[in-house]
CSV table of C-alpha atoms in Angstrom, one decimal:
chain,number,residue,atom,x,y,z
A,1,MET,CA,35.3,-38.0,50.4
A,2,LYS,CA,33.3,-35.8,48.0
A,3,VAL,CA,34.7,-32.3,48.0
A,4,LEU,CA,32.9,-29.4,46.4
A,5,ILE,CA,35.0,-26.4,45.2
A,6,ILE,CA,32.9,-23.3,44.6
A,7,ASN,CA,34.3,-20.1,43.0
A,8,GLY,CA,32.4,-16.9,42.9
A,9,PRO,CA,32.2,-14.0,40.5
A,10,ASN,CA,34.9,-13.3,37.9
A,11,LEU,CA,36.8,-16.4,38.8
A,12,ASN,CA,35.7,-18.0,35.6
A,13,LEU,CA,38.4,-15.7,34.1
A,14,LEU,CA,41.3,-17.3,36.0
A,15,GLY,CA,44.2,-17.6,33.7
A,16,THR,CA,43.5,-14.3,31.9
A,17,ARG,CA,42.1,-12.0,34.6
A,18,GLU,CA,44.8,-9.8,36.1
A,19,PRO,CA,47.6,-12.4,35.7
A,20,GLU,CA,49.9,-10.4,38.0
A,21,ILE,CA,47.5,-11.1,40.8
A,22,TYR,CA,45.8,-14.3,39.9
A,23,GLY,CA,48.4,-16.1,37.7
A,24,THR,CA,48.1,-17.5,34.2
A,25,VAL,CA,46.6,-21.0,35.0
A,26,SER,CA,42.9,-21.5,34.3
A,27,MET,CA,40.8,-23.2,37.0
A,28,THR,CA,40.0,-26.0,34.5
A,29,ASP,CA,43.7,-26.8,34.1
A,30,TYR,CA,44.4,-26.5,37.8
A,31,LEU,CA,41.4,-28.7,38.7
A,32,GLU,CA,42.9,-31.5,36.5
A,33,THR,CA,46.2,-31.2,38.4
A,34,LEU,CA,44.2,-31.5,41.7
A,35,LYS,CA,42.2,-34.5,40.5
A,36,THR,CA,45.5,-36.2,39.6
A,37,GLU,CA,47.2,-35.4,42.9
A,38,PHE,CA,44.2,-36.2,45.1
A,39,SER,CA,42.8,-39.2,43.2
A,40,SER,CA,41.4,-40.6,46.5
A,41,PHE,CA,39.0,-37.6,46.7
A,42,GLU,CA,36.0,-37.0,44.5
A,43,LEU,CA,36.5,-33.3,43.5
A,44,TYR,CA,33.6,-31.4,42.0
A,45,TYR,CA,33.7,-27.8,40.8
A,46,TYR,CA,31.1,-25.1,40.5
A,47,GLN,CA,31.5,-21.5,39.5
A,48,SER,CA,28.9,-18.7,39.2
A,49,ASN,CA,28.8,-15.0,39.0
A,50,ILE,CA,25.4,-15.0,40.6
A,51,GLU,CA,25.0,-15.0,44.3
A,52,GLY,CA,21.7,-16.9,44.4
A,53,GLU,CA,23.0,-19.7,42.2
A,54,ILE,CA,25.9,-20.2,44.6
A,55,ILE,CA,23.5,-20.4,47.5
A,56,ASN,CA,21.3,-22.9,45.6
A,57,ARG,CA,24.3,-25.0,44.9
A,58,LEU,CA,25.4,-25.0,48.5
A,59,GLN,CA,21.9,-26.0,49.7
A,60,LYS,CA,22.0,-29.2,47.5
A,61,ASP,CA,24.0,-30.7,50.4
A,62,ASP,CA,25.5,-33.4,48.2
A,63,PHE,CA,29.1,-33.1,49.4
A,64,ASP,CA,31.2,-34.1,52.4
A,65,ALA,CA,33.4,-31.0,52.5
A,66,LEU,CA,33.5,-27.6,50.9
A,67,ILE,CA,36.2,-25.3,49.6
A,68,ILE,CA,34.9,-21.9,48.7
A,69,ASN,CA,36.4,-18.8,47.1
A,70,PRO,CA,33.4,-16.4,47.2
A,71,GLY,CA,35.3,-13.8,45.2
A,72,ALA,CA,33.8,-10.3,45.7
A,73,PHE,CA,30.9,-11.9,47.6
A,74,THR,CA,33.4,-12.4,50.4
A,75,HIS,CA,33.2,-8.8,51.4
A,76,TYR,CA,29.5,-8.2,51.4
A,77,SER,CA,27.3,-11.3,50.9
A,78,TYR,CA,25.5,-11.9,54.2
A,79,ALA,CA,23.3,-14.3,52.3
A,80,ILE,CA,26.2,-16.6,51.5
A,81,ALA,CA,27.5,-16.1,55.0
A,82,ASP,CA,24.2,-17.3,56.4
A,83,CYS,CA,24.1,-20.2,54.1
A,84,LEU,CA,27.6,-21.3,55.2
A,85,LYS,CA,26.6,-21.0,58.8
A,86,ASN,CA,24.0,-23.7,58.2
A,87,ILE,CA,26.4,-26.2,56.6
A,88,ARG,CA,27.7,-28.6,59.3
A,89,LYS,CA,30.6,-30.0,57.2
A,90,PRO,CA,34.2,-29.1,56.9
A,91,LYS,CA,34.5,-25.7,55.1
A,92,VAL,CA,37.6,-23.8,54.0
A,93,GLU,CA,37.6,-20.3,52.5
A,94,VAL,CA,40.3,-19.8,49.9
A,95,HIS,CA,41.6,-16.5,48.4
A,96,ILE,CA,44.2,-16.6,45.6
A,97,SER,CA,45.6,-13.2,46.5
A,98,ASN,CA,46.5,-12.0,50.0
A,99,ILE,CA,43.3,-10.0,50.6
A,100,TYR,CA,45.0,-8.1,53.5
A,101,LYS,CA,47.5,-6.5,51.0
A,102,ARG,CA,44.8,-5.3,48.7
A,103,GLU,CA,42.3,-2.4,48.7
A,104,GLU,CA,40.7,-1.7,52.1
A,105,PHE,CA,37.3,-3.0,51.1
A,106,ARG,CA,38.9,-6.4,50.2
A,107,GLN,CA,40.4,-6.8,53.7
A,108,LYS,CA,37.2,-7.9,55.4
A,109,SER,CA,35.5,-11.2,54.9
A,110,VAL,CA,31.9,-11.5,56.1
A,111,THR,CA,31.9,-15.2,55.1
A,112,ALA,CA,35.1,-16.3,56.9
A,113,ALA,CA,33.5,-16.5,60.3
A,114,ASN,CA,31.3,-19.3,59.0
A,115,THR,CA,34.1,-21.5,57.8
A,116,ASP,CA,36.6,-23.6,59.7
A,117,ALA,CA,39.7,-22.0,58.1
A,118,VAL,CA,40.9,-19.4,55.7
A,119,LEU,CA,43.8,-19.6,53.2
A,120,SER,CA,44.8,-16.3,51.6
A,121,GLY,CA,47.7,-15.4,49.5
A,122,PHE,CA,49.0,-18.8,48.4
A,123,GLY,CA,48.0,-18.4,44.8
A,124,MET,CA,46.2,-21.3,43.2
A,125,ASP,CA,48.0,-23.5,45.6
A,126,GLY,CA,45.5,-22.4,48.2
A,127,TYR,CA,43.0,-24.9,46.8
A,128,ARG,CA,45.6,-27.7,47.2
A,129,LEU,CA,46.4,-26.7,50.7
A,130,ALA,CA,42.7,-26.7,51.5
A,131,ILE,CA,42.4,-30.3,50.3
A,132,LEU,CA,45.4,-31.2,52.4
A,133,SER,CA,43.7,-29.8,55.4
A,134,LEU,CA,40.7,-32.1,54.8
A,135,LYS,CA,43.0,-35.2,54.8
A,136,SER,CA,43.7,-34.9,58.6
């Protein structure tokens, strides 16, 4: 199964960005761990700070399942939400922090309704849990 992991804005800074919230592991390092643990999956990763680039990547439709952390786009990108609505493949939204324990504006996801599941607050392990959910 080909799984595409997409991260939105500022998640290129994982490992250095607010380590008390997001931890100290970079996505590059964590992705290697995931590839080792889930060697039966083809894991692909894409990150962009630009909404349209994320939509363009999603519309390539060259994956079997999707794990997406839209970052700040979670809270206001109806364009990404509409794009997700048109994807008829397994989709899991992941948030490293518990968005419901953060600022009020972060507590609403406009994208979640167009995914099959949401994982929030499990740290980087949310990506691992999302892959596990795809195994069943």
